[in-house]
Amino acid sequence: MNRLFLVFFLSLNLGCGNSQPPQPQPSLNPWEQAFYKGENPQRPEIIALGIGAATIEVEVAGDEYGKQLGLMFRKEMPADAGMWFAFPETDFRRFWMQNTFIPLSIAYVDEGGVITNIEDMIPLDESPVRSKRKARYALEMNRGWFKKKGIKPEDRIRIGQLKPNPAYIPPD
């Protein structure tokens, strides 16, 4: 009797289930997840920076997750593109290239906007690349960008206004 009840209960339960097959969920890589909340993309802000004669607009790693993710998972980046990291306090900094496929150079910047040091970073290398002095900011650009533009330590970065990034397209 108990078996008959169990068979009846299971068949009833299975028969009343959802007739629709489960819908596949879109998969987002971690970089995309940093900027998507539900169905509304959160476009990273951009900031205008002046360094010597160069003026650039770069993405801002706005929140803690964005700072941790940085430029990970990207396959390419336009020549004058980059990412600006702003921290709430001045301290010794270190970055690494985990899951970062493009070669980068990083400039560590103190509270007054002065570049403390510029270092080249190797794709996928998890060794820390450290600031030589305390830094409040960091700017990642394509490797060699600073050298090509004649930018060196002790140069000052002029920080402009934040604005939405109208050209933002999430990576594939």
mmCIF file of C-alpha atoms in Angstrom:
data_model
loop_
_atom_site.group_PDB
_atom_site.id
_atom_site.type_symbol
_atom_site.label_atom_id
_atom_site.label_comp_id
_atom_site.label_asym_id
_atom_site.label_seq_id
_atom_site.Cartn_x
_atom_site.Cartn_y
_atom_site.Cartn_z
ATOM 1 C CA MET A 1 0.000 0.000 0.000
ATOM 2 C CA ASN A 2 2.794 2.419 0.881
ATOM 3 C CA ARG A 3 4.515 1.710 -2.441
ATOM 4 C CA LEU A 4 1.316 2.305 -4.352
ATOM 5 C CA PHE A 5 0.848 5.636 -2.555
ATOM 6 C CA LEU A 6 4.467 6.618 -3.329
ATOM 7 C CA VAL A 7 4.095 5.761 -7.046
ATOM 8 C CA PHE A 8 0.799 7.683 -7.205
ATOM 9 C CA PHE A 9 2.293 10.705 -5.405
ATOM 10 C CA LEU A 10 5.401 10.787 -7.621
ATOM 11 C CA SER A 11 3.419 10.476 -10.863
ATOM 12 C CA LEU A 12 1.049 13.221 -9.730
ATOM 13 C CA ASN A 13 3.967 15.455 -8.758
ATOM 14 C CA LEU A 14 5.814 14.890 -12.039
ATOM 15 C CA GLY A 15 2.661 15.386 -14.086
ATOM 16 C CA CYS A 16 1.934 18.775 -12.532
ATOM 17 C CA GLY A 17 5.387 20.192 -13.135
ATOM 18 C CA ASN A 18 6.245 23.095 -15.398
ATOM 19 C CA SER A 19 5.587 22.121 -19.018
ATOM 20 C CA GLN A 20 8.129 24.681 -20.287
ATOM 21 C CA PRO A 21 11.751 23.538 -20.517
ATOM 22 C CA PRO A 22 14.091 25.693 -18.420
ATOM 23 C CA GLN A 23 15.240 28.766 -20.289
ATOM 24 C CA PRO A 24 19.003 29.097 -20.726
ATOM 25 C CA GLN A 25 20.472 31.963 -18.735
ATOM 26 C CA PRO A 26 22.859 34.267 -20.588
ATOM 27 C CA SER A 27 26.386 33.732 -19.372
ATOM 28 C CA LEU A 28 28.404 36.809 -18.565
ATOM 29 C CA ASN A 29 32.109 36.772 -17.997
ATOM 30 C CA PRO A 30 33.290 38.385 -14.751
ATOM 31 C CA TRP A 31 34.110 41.655 -16.510
ATOM 32 C CA GLU A 32 30.569 41.950 -17.828
ATOM 33 C CA GLN A 33 29.126 40.984 -14.446
ATOM 34 C CA ALA A 34 30.882 43.979 -12.925
ATOM 35 C CA PHE A 35 28.782 46.339 -15.027
ATOM 36 C CA TYR A 36 25.474 44.515 -15.381
ATOM 37 C CA LYS A 37 22.787 44.612 -12.732
ATOM 38 C CA GLY A 38 19.777 42.634 -13.925
ATOM 39 C CA GLU A 39 18.954 43.743 -17.455
ATOM 40 C CA ASN A 40 20.297 47.295 -17.208
ATOM 41 C CA PRO A 41 23.921 47.747 -18.191
ATOM 42 C CA GLN A 42 25.892 49.962 -15.848
ATOM 43 C CA ARG A 43 28.215 51.860 -18.120
ATOM 44 C CA PRO A 44 31.572 52.577 -16.564
ATOM 45 C CA GLU A 45 32.205 56.282 -16.213
ATOM 46 C CA ILE A 46 35.057 57.882 -18.062
ATOM 47 C CA ILE A 47 37.368 60.613 -16.871
ATOM 48 C CA ALA A 48 39.409 63.135 -18.810
ATOM 49 C CA LEU A 49 43.076 63.192 -17.835
ATOM 50 C CA GLY A 50 45.807 65.532 -19.003
ATOM 51 C CA ILE A 51 49.433 64.405 -18.888
ATOM 52 C CA GLY A 52 51.981 66.721 -20.482
ATOM 53 C CA ALA A 53 50.654 67.463 -23.979
ATOM 54 C CA ALA A 54 48.407 64.376 -24.004
ATOM 55 C CA THR A 55 44.712 64.494 -23.139
ATOM 56 C CA ILE A 56 42.929 61.161 -22.797
ATOM 57 C CA GLU A 57 39.578 59.826 -21.674
ATOM 58 C CA VAL A 58 39.796 56.544 -19.773
ATOM 59 C CA GLU A 59 37.365 54.255 -17.967
ATOM 60 C CA VAL A 60 37.083 54.539 -14.207
ATOM 61 C CA ALA A 61 37.169 51.449 -12.007
ATOM 62 C CA GLY A 62 34.431 52.889 -9.831
ATOM 63 C CA ASP A 63 33.593 50.409 -7.102
ATOM 64 C CA GLU A 64 35.594 47.799 -5.216
ATOM 65 C CA TYR A 65 34.615 45.000 -7.582
ATOM 66 C CA GLY A 66 35.503 47.137 -10.602
ATOM 67 C CA LYS A 67 38.911 47.826 -9.060
ATOM 68 C CA GLN A 68 39.528 44.129 -8.494
ATOM 69 C CA LEU A 69 38.402 43.253 -12.013
ATOM 70 C CA GLY A 70 40.192 46.096 -13.797
ATOM 71 C CA LEU A 71 41.010 45.187 -17.401
ATOM 72 C CA MET A 72 40.706 41.427 -16.933
ATOM 73 C CA PHE A 73 39.279 39.263 -19.733
ATOM 74 C CA ARG A 74 39.691 41.865 -22.472
ATOM 75 C CA LYS A 75 41.304 40.750 -25.698
ATOM 76 C CA GLU A 76 42.207 44.210 -26.992
ATOM 77 C CA MET A 77 42.071 47.886 -26.109
ATOM 78 C CA PRO A 78 42.223 50.974 -28.375
ATOM 79 C CA ALA A 79 45.614 52.740 -28.513
ATOM 80 C CA ASP A 80 44.762 55.677 -26.232
ATOM 81 C CA ALA A 81 42.359 53.812 -23.932
ATOM 82 C CA GLY A 82 43.040 52.814 -20.342
ATOM 83 C CA MET A 83 41.630 52.527 -16.847
ATOM 84 C CA TRP A 84 41.882 54.921 -13.885
ATOM 85 C CA PHE A 85 41.830 53.564 -10.335
ATOM 86 C CA ALA A 86 41.098 55.965 -7.457
ATOM 87 C CA PHE A 87 41.505 54.805 -3.871
ATOM 88 C CA PRO A 88 40.049 56.441 -0.743
ATOM 89 C CA GLU A 89 43.459 56.690 0.922
ATOM 90 C CA THR A 90 47.106 57.032 -0.050
ATOM 91 C CA ASP A 91 49.095 53.833 0.482
ATOM 92 C CA PHE A 92 51.598 51.514 -1.148
ATOM 93 C CA ARG A 93 49.841 49.790 -4.055
ATOM 94 C CA ARG A 94 50.350 46.583 -5.976
ATOM 95 C CA PHE A 95 48.668 45.280 -9.089
ATOM 96 C CA TRP A 96 48.914 41.976 -10.906
ATOM 97 C CA MET A 97 47.852 40.633 -14.291
ATOM 98 C CA GLN A 98 45.667 37.676 -13.352
ATOM 99 C CA ASN A 99 43.249 36.962 -16.252
ATOM 100 C CA THR A 100 44.572 40.038 -18.092
ATOM 101 C CA PHE A 101 45.436 39.214 -21.695
ATOM 102 C CA ILE A 102 46.709 42.553 -22.996
ATOM 103 C CA PRO A 103 50.180 43.902 -22.144
ATOM 104 C CA LEU A 104 49.902 46.996 -19.958
ATOM 105 C CA SER A 105 51.980 49.730 -18.374
ATOM 106 C CA ILE A 106 50.892 51.160 -15.042
ATOM 107 C CA ALA A 107 51.595 54.603 -13.605
ATOM 108 C CA TYR A 108 51.222 54.991 -9.859
ATOM 109 C CA VAL A 109 50.125 58.501 -8.917
ATOM 110 C CA ASP A 110 50.323 60.271 -5.551
ATOM 111 C CA GLU A 111 47.643 62.394 -3.902
ATOM 112 C CA GLY A 112 48.877 65.519 -5.696
ATOM 113 C CA GLY A 113 48.638 63.914 -9.149
ATOM 114 C CA VAL A 114 52.396 63.311 -9.501
ATOM 115 C CA ILE A 115 53.454 60.043 -11.150
ATOM 116 C CA THR A 116 55.608 58.137 -8.654
ATOM 117 C CA ASN A 117 56.674 55.300 -10.968
ATOM 118 C CA ILE A 118 55.747 53.621 -14.243
ATOM 119 C CA GLU A 119 56.052 49.857 -14.645
ATOM 120 C CA ASP A 120 55.459 47.453 -17.526
ATOM 121 C CA MET A 121 53.294 44.427 -16.769
ATOM 122 C CA ILE A 122 53.251 41.007 -18.432
ATOM 123 C CA PRO A 123 49.931 39.417 -19.461
ATOM 124 C CA LEU A 124 48.722 36.678 -17.085
ATOM 125 C CA ASP A 125 51.673 37.225 -14.692
ATOM 126 C CA GLU A 126 50.408 37.074 -11.111
ATOM 127 C CA SER A 127 53.554 38.604 -9.602
ATOM 128 C CA PRO A 128 52.745 41.888 -7.853
ATOM 129 C CA VAL A 129 53.848 45.100 -9.559
ATOM 130 C CA ARG A 130 54.368 47.592 -6.735
ATOM 131 C CA SER A 131 54.358 51.329 -6.304
ATOM 132 C CA LYS A 132 57.715 52.690 -5.143
ATOM 133 C CA ARG A 133 56.035 55.336 -2.995
ATOM 134 C CA LYS A 134 52.582 55.764 -1.530
ATOM 135 C CA ALA A 135 49.971 56.295 -4.240
ATOM 136 C CA ARG A 136 46.343 57.367 -4.287
ATOM 137 C CA TYR A 137 45.723 56.561 -7.949
ATOM 138 C CA ALA A 138 46.857 54.204 -10.685
ATOM 139 C CA LEU A 139 46.522 54.495 -14.454
ATOM 140 C CA GLU A 140 46.748 51.413 -16.673
ATOM 141 C CA MET A 141 47.435 51.960 -20.377
ATOM 142 C CA ASN A 142 48.617 49.778 -23.249
ATOM 143 C CA ARG A 143 52.239 48.772 -22.692
ATOM 144 C CA GLY A 144 54.637 51.428 -23.938
ATOM 145 C CA TRP A 145 52.035 54.203 -24.076
ATOM 146 C CA PHE A 146 53.763 56.375 -21.443
ATOM 147 C CA LYS A 147 57.168 56.007 -23.125
ATOM 148 C CA LYS A 148 55.719 56.754 -26.571
ATOM 149 C CA LYS A 149 54.137 59.964 -25.232
ATOM 150 C CA GLY A 150 57.319 61.006 -23.361
ATOM 151 C CA ILE A 151 55.599 60.698 -19.968
ATOM 152 C CA LYS A 152 57.830 59.825 -17.023
ATOM 153 C CA PRO A 153 57.878 59.738 -13.211
ATOM 154 C CA GLU A 154 57.451 63.156 -11.580
ATOM 155 C CA ASP A 155 55.141 64.325 -14.398
ATOM 156 C CA ARG A 156 51.800 65.591 -13.130
ATOM 157 C CA ILE A 157 48.386 64.274 -14.180
ATOM 158 C CA ARG A 158 45.557 66.785 -14.447
ATOM 159 C CA ILE A 159 42.304 65.151 -13.398
ATOM 160 C CA GLY A 160 39.151 66.301 -15.198
ATOM 161 C CA GLN A 161 35.449 65.605 -14.870
ATOM 162 C CA LEU A 162 33.719 62.230 -14.639
ATOM 163 C CA LYS A 163 31.032 61.541 -17.225
ATOM 164 C CA PRO A 164 29.050 58.568 -18.559
ATOM 165 C CA ASN A 165 30.714 56.556 -21.303
ATOM 166 C CA PRO A 166 28.381 56.837 -24.328
ATOM 167 C CA ALA A 167 30.544 54.533 -26.458
ATOM 168 C CA TYR A 168 30.556 51.671 -23.956
ATOM 169 C CA ILE A 169 30.095 48.274 -25.582
ATOM 170 C CA PRO A 170 30.534 45.212 -23.381
ATOM 171 C CA PRO A 171 33.250 42.832 -24.596
ATOM 172 C CA ASP A 172 32.365 39.536 -26.296
#
